[in-house]
Short mmCIF file of C-alpha atoms in Angstrom, two decimals:
data_model
loop_
_atom_site.label_atom_id
_atom_site.label_comp_id
_atom_site.label_asym_id
_atom_site.label_seq_id
_atom_site.Cartn_x
_atom_site.Cartn_y
_atom_site.Cartn_z
CA MET A 1 -56.02 36.19 0.44
CA ASP A 2 -55.96 32.43 2.00
CA VAL A 3 -53.14 32.50 4.66
CA VAL A 4 -53.15 28.85 5.52
CA ASN A 5 -52.84 27.72 1.74
CA VAL A 6 -50.31 30.44 1.01
CA LEU A 7 -47.48 28.49 3.73
CA GLN A 8 -45.81 25.34 3.57
CA THR A 9 -47.16 22.59 5.33
CA PRO A 10 -45.72 21.92 8.78
CA PRO A 11 -43.28 19.33 7.99
CA ILE A 12 -41.48 21.03 5.09
CA PHE A 13 -41.71 24.63 7.07
CA PHE A 14 -40.20 22.75 9.83
CA ARG A 15 -36.70 21.68 7.73
CA LEU A 16 -36.84 24.98 5.76
CA PHE A 17 -36.30 26.41 9.02
CA ILE A 18 -33.60 24.54 10.48
CA LYS A 19 -31.89 24.70 7.05
CA LEU A 20 -32.07 28.49 7.41
CA ALA A 21 -31.10 28.35 11.48
CA LEU A 22 -28.09 26.44 10.33
CA SER A 23 -27.08 28.42 7.18
CA LEU A 24 -26.94 31.37 9.43
CA PHE A 25 -24.95 29.37 12.54
CA SER A 26 -22.34 28.10 9.78
CA SER A 27 -21.97 31.57 8.18
CA THR A 28 -21.49 33.32 11.67
CA PHE A 29 -19.13 30.59 12.38
CA ASN A 30 -16.89 30.34 9.54
CA LEU A 31 -18.08 26.37 9.07
CA ASN A 32 -19.67 26.74 5.55
CA TYR A 33 -16.53 25.54 3.35
CA LYS A 34 -15.68 22.71 1.49
CA ALA A 35 -13.79 20.20 3.11
CA ILE A 36 -11.44 20.41 0.57
CA PRO A 37 -11.16 24.43 -0.57
CA GLU A 38 -9.55 23.53 -4.23
CA ARG A 39 -10.55 20.33 -5.01
CA ARG A 40 -8.60 18.93 -8.19
CA GLN A 41 -10.08 15.50 -9.90
CA GLN A 42 -8.99 12.41 -9.06
CA SER A 43 -7.84 11.46 -12.62
CA SER A 44 -5.28 14.29 -11.81
CA TYR A 45 -3.56 12.13 -10.09
CA ASP A 46 -3.37 8.96 -12.05
CA ILE A 47 -6.68 7.64 -10.48
CA ASP A 48 -8.82 5.71 -12.82
CA PRO A 49 -12.77 6.04 -11.84
CA ARG A 50 -13.32 2.02 -12.14
CA THR A 51 -9.86 1.02 -11.61
CA GLY A 52 -8.64 3.08 -8.74
CA PHE A 53 -4.70 2.86 -8.52
CA PHE A 54 -4.83 0.51 -11.01
CA PRO A 55 -3.55 1.50 -14.49
CA PRO A 56 -6.90 0.65 -16.61
CA LYS A 57 -4.88 -1.08 -19.40
CA PRO A 58 -1.97 -3.05 -19.05
CA LEU A 59 1.31 -1.48 -19.55
CA GLN A 60 3.02 -2.70 -22.75
CA ARG A 61 6.77 -3.62 -23.59
CA LEU A 62 9.08 -1.12 -23.85
CA PRO A 63 10.49 -0.18 -27.35
CA SER A 64 13.03 -1.93 -28.72
CA GLY A 65 15.89 0.16 -28.17
CA TYR A 66 15.32 -0.81 -24.02
CA SER A 67 14.72 -4.81 -25.17
CA ILE A 68 17.63 -6.32 -23.52
CA TRP A 69 15.77 -5.29 -20.39
CA GLU A 70 12.50 -6.86 -21.20
CA ASP A 71 14.17 -9.83 -22.57
CA ALA A 72 16.33 -10.35 -19.66
CA LEU A 73 13.35 -10.44 -17.26
CA ARG A 74 11.67 -12.79 -19.35
CA ALA A 75 14.77 -15.43 -18.95
CA ALA A 76 14.93 -14.77 -15.45
CA ASN A 77 11.49 -16.26 -14.59
CA GLY A 78 11.42 -19.32 -13.64
CA ASN A 79 15.36 -19.41 -14.25
CA LEU A 80 16.73 -18.55 -11.27
CA SER A 81 17.14 -19.65 -7.41
CA LEU A 82 17.75 -17.87 -4.19
CA GLY A 83 21.76 -17.52 -3.85
CA GLU A 84 21.45 -19.08 -0.33
CA ASP A 85 19.51 -21.52 -1.66
CA ASP A 86 21.62 -24.97 -2.10
CA SER A 87 18.85 -27.66 -2.54
CA GLU A 88 19.73 -29.84 -5.74
CA GLU A 89 17.02 -27.68 -7.91
CA ALA A 90 18.83 -24.59 -7.37
CA LEU A 91 22.56 -25.44 -7.65
CA SER A 92 21.05 -26.71 -10.93
CA LYS A 93 20.52 -23.00 -11.85
CA ARG A 94 23.61 -21.18 -10.93
CA ALA A 95 25.39 -21.56 -14.10
CA PHE A 96 22.66 -19.98 -15.95
CA GLY A 97 22.57 -17.30 -13.27
CA GLU A 98 26.26 -16.74 -13.41
CA ARG A 99 26.20 -16.20 -16.98
CA TRP A 100 22.33 -13.76 -16.81
CA ARG A 101 24.48 -11.44 -13.92
CA SER A 102 27.62 -11.24 -16.19
CA ASN A 103 25.51 -10.43 -19.48
CA ILE A 104 23.60 -7.98 -17.74
CA ALA A 105 26.97 -6.30 -15.90
CA SER A 106 28.18 -5.71 -19.41
CA TRP A 107 25.48 -4.07 -20.73
CA PRO A 108 25.90 -0.05 -21.47
CA VAL A 109 23.89 2.14 -19.33
CA LEU A 110 20.87 3.02 -21.35
CA ASP A 111 19.37 6.64 -21.17
CA CYS A 112 15.57 6.95 -19.80
CA THR A 113 15.14 10.50 -21.29
CA PRO A 114 13.12 9.30 -24.19
CA LEU A 115 10.94 7.40 -21.98
CA GLN A 116 9.84 10.75 -19.89
CA THR A 117 7.70 11.84 -22.43
CA ASP A 118 4.87 8.80 -22.02
CA LEU A 119 3.74 7.96 -17.94
CA ARG A 120 3.13 4.49 -18.66
CA SER A 121 6.53 3.84 -20.44
CA CYS A 122 8.35 5.18 -17.21
CA GLN A 123 5.88 2.83 -15.17
CA ARG A 124 6.71 -0.34 -17.32
CA ALA A 125 10.65 0.84 -17.09
CA HIS A 126 10.80 0.85 -13.12
CA MET A 127 8.76 -2.35 -13.05
CA VAL A 128 11.55 -4.02 -15.50
CA LEU A 129 14.49 -2.43 -13.68
CA ALA A 130 13.48 -3.02 -10.38
CA TRP A 131 12.57 -6.58 -10.64
CA LEU A 132 16.03 -7.02 -12.63
CA VAL A 133 17.58 -5.11 -9.57
CA ASN A 134 16.03 -8.11 -7.11
CA PHE A 135 16.69 -10.86 -9.42
CA TYR A 136 20.06 -9.89 -9.73
CA VAL A 137 20.86 -9.08 -6.08
CA HIS A 138 19.29 -12.32 -4.18
CA SER A 139 19.94 -15.02 -6.91
CA MET A 140 24.01 -14.08 -6.21
CA PRO A 141 25.30 -16.33 -3.69
CA ARG A 142 27.22 -13.70 -1.70
CA PRO A 143 29.44 -14.42 1.63
CA GLN A 144 27.52 -12.95 5.05
CA GLY A 145 28.36 -9.84 6.04
CA THR A 146 29.24 -8.74 2.32
CA PRO A 147 27.34 -6.05 0.49
CA ALA A 148 25.80 -6.36 -2.81
CA LEU A 149 26.19 -4.46 -5.21
CA VAL A 150 24.00 -3.60 -8.13
CA PRO A 151 25.60 -2.57 -11.90
CA LYS A 152 25.32 0.69 -12.83
CA SER A 153 23.62 -1.10 -16.43
CA LEU A 154 20.85 -0.94 -13.77
CA ALA A 155 21.25 1.24 -10.56
CA VAL A 156 21.48 4.33 -12.89
CA PRO A 157 18.70 4.25 -15.75
CA LEU A 158 16.21 2.80 -12.47
CA THR A 159 17.60 5.76 -10.58
CA GLN A 160 16.72 8.33 -13.36
CA ILE A 161 13.46 7.29 -14.22
CA SER A 162 13.17 6.66 -10.50
CA ARG A 163 13.79 10.70 -10.31
CA HIS A 164 11.18 11.52 -12.79
CA LEU A 165 8.31 9.26 -10.92
CA ALA A 166 9.08 11.03 -7.73
CA MET A 167 9.28 7.30 -6.42
CA ALA A 168 12.12 5.01 -4.55
CA PRO A 169 14.47 3.45 -7.20
CA VAL A 170 13.82 -0.31 -5.88
CA LEU A 171 11.02 -3.15 -5.92
CA THR A 172 7.60 -1.81 -4.52
CA PHE A 173 4.15 -2.50 -4.08
CA ALA A 174 3.43 -0.89 -7.49
CA ASP A 175 5.81 -2.73 -9.34
CA THR A 176 4.56 -6.62 -7.87
CA VAL A 177 0.72 -5.77 -7.83
CA LEU A 178 -0.09 -2.57 -9.55
CA TRP A 179 2.24 -3.07 -12.76
CA ASN A 180 2.72 -6.39 -13.05
CA TRP A 181 -0.32 -7.63 -14.93
CA GLU A 182 -1.77 -8.74 -18.30
CA LEU A 183 -5.62 -9.28 -19.27
CA VAL A 184 -6.43 -12.71 -19.53
CA ASN A 185 -8.91 -11.60 -22.07
CA PRO A 186 -7.60 -8.69 -24.16
CA ALA A 187 -11.38 -7.73 -25.06
CA GLU A 188 -12.38 -7.34 -21.87
CA PRO A 189 -11.76 -4.67 -19.07
CA LEU A 190 -9.87 -5.19 -15.95
CA SER A 191 -11.34 -7.32 -13.10
CA MET A 192 -10.28 -10.65 -10.78
CA ASP A 193 -11.69 -12.61 -13.57
CA ASN A 194 -9.67 -11.09 -16.39
CA ILE A 195 -5.79 -10.42 -14.56
CA ARG A 196 -2.74 -12.71 -14.99
CA PHE A 197 0.56 -11.78 -12.88
CA VAL A 198 3.04 -12.04 -15.25
CA ASN A 199 6.20 -12.09 -13.14
CA LEU A 200 6.85 -14.34 -10.29
CA PHE A 201 9.77 -14.97 -8.33
CA SER A 202 9.35 -18.42 -6.87
CA GLY A 203 7.50 -19.54 -10.10
CA THR A 204 4.65 -21.03 -7.49
CA ASP A 205 0.84 -20.62 -7.51
CA ASP A 206 1.82 -19.61 -3.92
CA GLU A 207 3.11 -16.12 -5.41
CA ARG A 208 0.73 -15.69 -8.00
CA ASN A 209 -2.07 -15.91 -5.51
CA PHE A 210 -0.40 -13.86 -2.99
CA TYR A 211 -0.47 -11.00 -5.91
CA GLN A 212 -3.82 -12.21 -6.57
CA SER A 213 -5.11 -10.89 -2.96
CA SER A 214 -3.40 -7.92 -3.07
CA ALA A 215 -5.02 -7.05 -6.08
CA ARG A 216 -8.51 -8.14 -5.26
CA ALA A 217 -7.96 -5.86 -1.93
CA GLU A 218 -6.81 -2.84 -4.06
CA LEU A 219 -9.65 -3.28 -6.20
CA ARG A 220 -11.82 -3.15 -3.57
CA GLY A 221 -10.66 -0.23 -2.43
CA VAL A 222 -12.39 1.73 -5.81
CA GLU A 223 -15.09 2.06 -3.71
CA ILE A 224 -13.29 3.74 -1.01
CA LEU A 225 -12.03 6.50 -3.41
CA ARG A 226 -15.25 7.14 -4.33
CA ILE A 227 -16.70 7.44 -0.85
CA ILE A 228 -13.51 10.12 -0.24
CA ASP A 229 -14.09 11.80 -3.58
CA ASP A 230 -17.96 12.22 -2.63
CA TYR A 231 -16.99 13.71 1.02
CA THR A 232 -14.35 16.33 -0.84
CA SER A 233 -16.73 17.50 -3.26
CA HIS A 234 -19.69 18.65 -1.01
CA PRO A 235 -20.21 22.11 -1.45
CA ASN A 236 -20.89 22.54 2.38
CA ILE A 237 -19.99 19.46 4.55
CA ARG A 238 -22.02 20.84 7.25
CA ASP A 239 -25.59 20.83 5.40
CA LEU A 240 -28.05 18.31 6.04
CA THR A 241 -28.26 16.80 3.26
CA ALA A 242 -24.38 16.67 3.13
CA ILE A 243 -24.56 14.88 6.66
CA SER A 244 -27.19 12.40 5.64
CA LYS A 245 -24.79 11.51 2.57
CA VAL A 246 -21.96 10.86 5.01
CA ALA A 247 -23.53 8.80 7.23
CA ARG A 248 -24.67 6.52 4.79
CA ASP A 249 -21.37 6.79 3.20
CA LEU A 250 -19.39 6.03 6.92
CA THR A 251 -21.88 3.12 6.91
CA ARG A 252 -20.91 1.59 3.74
CA LEU A 253 -17.36 2.00 4.37
CA SER A 254 -17.27 -0.07 7.22
CA GLY A 255 -18.75 -2.57 5.29
CA ILE A 256 -15.83 -2.35 2.31
CA VAL A 257 -13.61 -2.19 5.04
CA ASP A 258 -14.85 -5.59 6.79
CA SER A 259 -14.55 -7.28 3.33
CA ILE A 260 -11.17 -6.27 2.90
CA SER A 261 -10.42 -8.04 5.79
CA GLU A 262 -12.03 -10.95 4.70
CA ILE A 263 -9.71 -10.91 1.23
CA ILE A 264 -7.07 -10.96 3.51
CA GLN A 265 -7.72 -14.19 5.63
CA SER A 266 -8.51 -15.93 2.03
CA VAL A 267 -5.00 -15.76 1.27
CA ARG A 268 -4.70 -18.71 3.49
CA PRO A 269 -5.82 -21.50 1.67
CA ASN A 270 -4.14 -20.42 -1.32
CA CYS A 271 -0.52 -19.13 -0.25
CA ASP A 272 0.93 -21.80 1.77
CA PRO A 273 3.00 -19.93 4.80
CA HIS A 274 6.06 -21.87 4.64
CA VAL A 275 6.24 -21.36 0.70
CA PHE A 276 6.01 -17.65 1.49
CA TYR A 277 8.48 -17.25 4.04
CA TRP A 278 10.85 -19.31 2.44
CA ASP A 279 10.74 -19.49 -1.04
CA ILE A 280 9.20 -16.04 -2.05
CA ARG A 281 9.55 -13.23 0.68
CA PRO A 282 13.48 -13.75 0.75
CA TRP A 283 13.31 -12.10 -3.14
CA PHE A 284 11.24 -8.90 -1.66
CA GLU A 285 13.98 -8.15 0.72
CA GLY A 286 15.38 -4.50 0.23
CA SER A 287 18.65 -3.17 1.29
CA ASP A 288 17.92 -2.86 4.80
CA ALA A 289 15.66 -5.88 5.40
CA LYS A 290 18.69 -7.75 7.77
CA GLY A 291 18.52 -4.53 10.07
CA PRO A 292 20.84 -1.46 10.32
CA THR A 293 24.06 -3.02 11.26
CA GLU A 294 24.00 -5.53 8.30
CA PRO A 295 25.46 -4.17 5.07
CA GLY A 296 23.00 -2.95 2.18
CA TRP A 297 23.22 -2.67 -1.48
CA ILE A 298 25.49 -0.22 -3.07
CA TYR A 299 23.94 1.13 -6.49
CA GLU A 300 27.07 1.37 -8.96
CA GLY A 301 27.21 4.81 -10.76
CA VAL A 302 25.00 6.34 -8.18
CA ASP A 303 26.35 9.39 -6.43
CA VAL A 304 26.80 8.37 -3.01
CA SER A 305 25.67 11.11 -1.68
CA GLU A 306 21.94 11.05 -2.80
CA PRO A 307 19.91 9.32 -0.46
CA LEU A 308 18.15 6.30 -1.59
CA ASP A 309 15.07 4.22 -0.03
CA LEU A 310 16.22 0.62 -0.74
CA SER A 311 13.86 -0.89 1.24
CA GLY A 312 11.80 -3.70 -0.18
CA PRO A 313 7.83 -3.93 -1.01
CA SER A 314 5.30 -4.07 1.47
CA ALA A 315 1.44 -3.85 2.00
CA GLY A 316 2.42 -0.84 3.64
CA GLN A 317 2.63 1.22 0.11
CA SER A 318 -1.08 0.38 -0.53
CA SER A 319 -2.11 3.90 -1.51
CA VAL A 320 -5.48 2.77 -0.66
CA MET A 321 -5.14 2.08 2.84
CA HIS A 322 -3.06 5.17 3.24
CA ALA A 323 -5.98 7.14 1.70
CA LEU A 324 -8.61 5.34 4.31
CA ASP A 325 -6.12 6.19 7.18
CA ILE A 326 -6.04 9.61 6.18
CA PHE A 327 -9.95 10.13 5.55
CA LEU A 328 -10.54 8.65 9.06
CA ASP A 329 -7.74 10.56 10.56
CA ILE A 330 -5.86 8.01 12.19
CA ASP A 331 -2.38 9.37 14.03
CA HIS A 332 0.15 7.05 13.40
CA LYS A 333 2.47 10.00 14.28
CA LEU A 334 1.13 10.21 17.77
CA GLY A 335 0.92 13.92 17.18
CA GLN A 336 -2.78 14.42 18.82
CA ARG A 337 -3.59 13.57 22.23
CA ARG A 338 -6.11 10.91 22.46
CA TYR A 339 -6.96 7.94 24.12
CA PRO A 340 -6.27 5.35 25.70
CA ALA A 341 -2.68 6.89 25.88
CA PRO A 342 0.12 5.60 23.87
CA SER A 343 2.13 2.29 25.49
CA SER A 344 5.93 2.43 26.02
CA GLU A 345 6.06 -0.24 23.00
CA ASN A 346 3.82 2.26 20.56
CA LYS A 347 5.79 4.90 21.46
CA ARG A 348 9.14 2.46 20.33
CA ALA A 349 7.67 2.03 17.13
CA ASP A 350 8.72 3.61 13.80
CA LEU A 351 6.54 6.38 14.05
CA GLY A 352 7.38 7.91 10.22
CA PHE A 353 7.26 4.33 8.81
CA MET A 354 3.67 5.40 7.29
CA GLU A 355 5.03 8.51 5.78
CA ARG A 356 8.07 7.19 4.84
CA MET A 357 6.19 3.97 2.95
CA ARG A 358 4.47 7.26 0.56
CA ARG A 359 7.86 7.45 -0.56
CA TYR A 360 7.51 4.34 -2.14
CA MET A 361 4.12 5.16 -3.90
CA PRO A 362 4.19 6.64 -7.65
CA GLY A 363 4.63 10.19 -7.15
CA LYS A 364 1.14 11.02 -8.46
CA HIS A 365 -0.06 8.71 -6.17
CA GLN A 366 1.77 10.55 -3.42
CA ASP A 367 0.32 14.36 -4.48
CA TYR A 368 -2.83 12.89 -4.31
CA LEU A 369 -2.02 11.89 -0.74
CA ARG A 370 -0.61 15.18 0.57
CA GLN A 371 -4.03 16.77 -1.03
CA LEU A 372 -6.17 14.71 0.68
CA SER A 373 -4.29 15.54 4.09
CA SER A 374 -4.73 19.17 3.45
CA ILE A 375 -8.70 18.59 4.24
CA SER A 376 -9.66 21.50 6.31
CA LEU A 377 -12.25 19.87 7.97
CA THR A 378 -11.69 16.20 8.87
CA VAL A 379 -14.86 13.37 8.85
CA ARG A 380 -13.74 13.03 12.11
CA GLU A 381 -14.15 16.48 13.25
CA VAL A 382 -17.55 16.66 10.99
CA ALA A 383 -18.30 13.53 13.41
CA ARG A 384 -17.60 14.92 16.62
CA SER A 385 -19.56 17.60 16.52
CA THR A 386 -22.40 15.90 14.86
CA PRO A 387 -24.57 13.50 16.75
CA ALA A 388 -25.58 11.65 13.81
CA LEU A 389 -22.08 10.88 12.34
CA ARG A 390 -20.74 9.24 15.39
CA ASP A 391 -21.79 5.86 15.89
CA PRO A 392 -21.04 5.24 11.67
CA TYR A 393 -17.46 7.04 12.11
CA ASP A 394 -16.81 4.93 15.18
CA ASN A 395 -18.16 1.53 13.41
CA ALA A 396 -15.99 2.40 10.09
CA VAL A 397 -13.11 3.13 12.30
CA THR A 398 -13.77 -0.35 14.15
CA ALA A 399 -13.77 -2.10 11.51
CA LEU A 400 -10.55 -0.82 10.38
CA LYS A 401 -9.21 -1.77 13.99
CA ARG A 402 -10.68 -5.40 12.93
CA LEU A 403 -8.31 -5.29 9.94
CA ARG A 404 -5.29 -4.49 11.33
CA ASP A 405 -6.33 -7.50 14.02
CA GLN A 406 -6.72 -9.51 10.95
CA HIS A 407 -3.41 -8.42 10.08
CA ILE A 408 -1.44 -9.15 12.94
CA ARG A 409 -2.86 -12.84 12.67
CA ILE A 410 -1.96 -13.38 9.24
CA ALA A 411 1.65 -12.17 10.27
CA CYS A 412 1.94 -14.29 13.17
CA LEU A 413 1.05 -17.26 10.43
CA TYR A 414 3.35 -16.02 7.23
CA ILE A 415 6.47 -14.63 9.17
CA VAL A 416 6.63 -14.95 13.02
CA THR A 417 5.96 -18.52 12.93
CA MET A 418 7.97 -19.42 10.15
CA SER A 419 10.83 -17.30 11.28
CA ARG A 420 10.87 -20.46 14.23
CA SER A 421 11.21 -23.08 11.29
CA THR A 422 13.25 -24.70 8.90
CA PRO A 423 13.12 -24.37 5.11
CA GLY A 424 12.29 -28.18 5.29
CA SER A 425 9.96 -28.18 8.14
CA ARG A 426 5.72 -27.46 8.75
CA ALA A 427 4.45 -25.43 11.93
CA GLY A 428 1.59 -23.85 13.37
CA CYS A 429 1.25 -21.04 16.08
CA PRO A 430 -1.99 -19.45 17.79
CA ALA A 431 -2.21 -15.91 17.13
CA SER A 432 -2.73 -14.44 20.32
CA ALA A 433 0.68 -15.99 21.32
CA MET A 434 2.39 -13.56 18.93
CA ILE A 435 3.71 -11.14 21.24
CA GLU A 436 4.94 -12.90 24.02
CA ARG A 437 6.82 -15.79 21.50
CA LEU A 438 8.75 -12.12 19.84
CA GLN A 439 9.56 -10.94 23.36
CA ALA A 440 10.66 -14.79 24.25
CA ALA A 441 13.06 -14.44 21.04
CA ARG A 442 14.67 -11.18 22.15
CA ALA A 443 15.25 -12.20 25.59
CA SER A 444 17.04 -15.86 24.24
CA GLY A 445 19.42 -13.41 21.90
CA LYS A 446 17.42 -14.35 18.65
CA GLY A 447 16.43 -10.81 17.69
CA PRO A 448 13.14 -9.74 16.54
CA VAL A 449 11.49 -10.69 13.20
CA ARG A 450 11.09 -8.00 10.87
CA GLY A 451 10.28 -7.10 7.85
CA THR A 452 10.96 -7.13 4.61
CA GLY A 453 12.04 -3.13 4.87
CA GLY A 454 13.97 -3.82 8.06
CA ASN A 455 11.29 -2.56 10.65
CA GLU A 456 10.68 -4.88 14.03
CA LEU A 457 7.69 -6.54 12.57
CA SER A 458 5.12 -6.77 15.86
CA VAL A 459 5.78 -3.22 17.21
CA LEU A 460 5.30 -2.04 13.89
CA LEU A 461 1.61 -3.79 13.73
CA LYS A 462 0.80 -3.23 17.28
CA ALA A 463 1.41 0.39 17.05
CA GLY A 464 -0.66 0.70 13.88
CA ARG A 465 -3.81 -0.96 15.29
CA ASP A 466 -3.03 1.05 18.55
CA ALA A 467 -3.81 4.25 16.58
CA THR A 468 -6.58 3.06 14.71
CA ARG A 469 -8.47 2.13 17.77
CA ARG A 470 -7.38 5.85 19.70
CA ALA A 471 -9.48 7.52 16.37
CA ILE A 472 -12.70 6.21 17.94
CA LEU A 473 -14.68 8.83 19.56
CA LYS A 474 -16.18 6.77 22.12
CA SER A 475 -13.15 6.56 23.75
CA ASN A 476 -12.28 10.43 23.85
#
């Protein structure tokens, strides 16, 4: 027998030997397992393979029995003004606003139970009612220091449908972006060129463009979900083939995250910071937006002993960004020993913010994030013990840190700077001075600038950025 011709050629023989050795090593040390042992398909969490957390088709109008909700929302668009706005145009809308709110307060309380057999109808009901609540509260002239009463005709059904969807009974990121659109051409699928946002508080193109930028980032994130799905579906994440695939995917992930950073930056020419701060953002504010000492909202007809999450919509409610954080094992709660050590300001931040923001997401998306959190072998752990993955992993985390740096600059321009302006002014501010300006404001007694959910903005954003930086393996 020709032994030489029977044996594999040296390169193939070497690869087979290495794979066999790794297999034996993995078996010995119990490393031969999937990232998620009992994995469910993303579709079971209402995630579409093409549109991600967006429903693949626009939500349809509710049945005729709920037409009073739909009609009131349509009437509100373009016809209501902020209750605190005393401009001539705003005052001209006051009479309509009073009639509109009086009509809503006189409505019967409609039962949402018939809607609960259809997920899309429930989502539509949540969106319509949540928009009505914010239109109602913020169009109402209200003396400072008095709570806002949300009539039971809105509060009760919104709370009921929110329990069914397992999400907060208030306007959310899903209501303003994921569910608030129609197709330009109904014959074509959802895309950034074929989407039109329906409901607008201010009626401005700036508001529409703001939602457009958020949607573009979400749709770009669909590829992130595919990368995560590939990682969790590997039968043996320690296999050489799997490691090679993970390295390529992490490199691709860096590019995707950088492109989302570019999308965030692209909002600047299309959404004026002054218009955003004074004409759009006040409509987003939730019950606790003014801080813990100010009176919030009262939901008439809802048991006062029932705790309600009533902060406003926030980019912190983006399920894509939460999925990315979980996948890369970003430790926002400071539960792991990482370097550099958290600063005193980091420790002062709301460490439960990201976890709390999940309660504002649709329940199925929350379930997906919980499942993703159950990964038994994170990509960071694999990269730490696999030299070939360390740089690709660190590059992906560094890209995410750049994104959060970009977010801080945008927050400075759109919120921090504008908070020092007046409704009739235009101002500019170097982003690098953001923290110093906020500290000076605190020292002068003006108090911190808060997000729509009432959190101290600069502390929160810096904590998120610094938590991301601490995940970089080279620093640990």
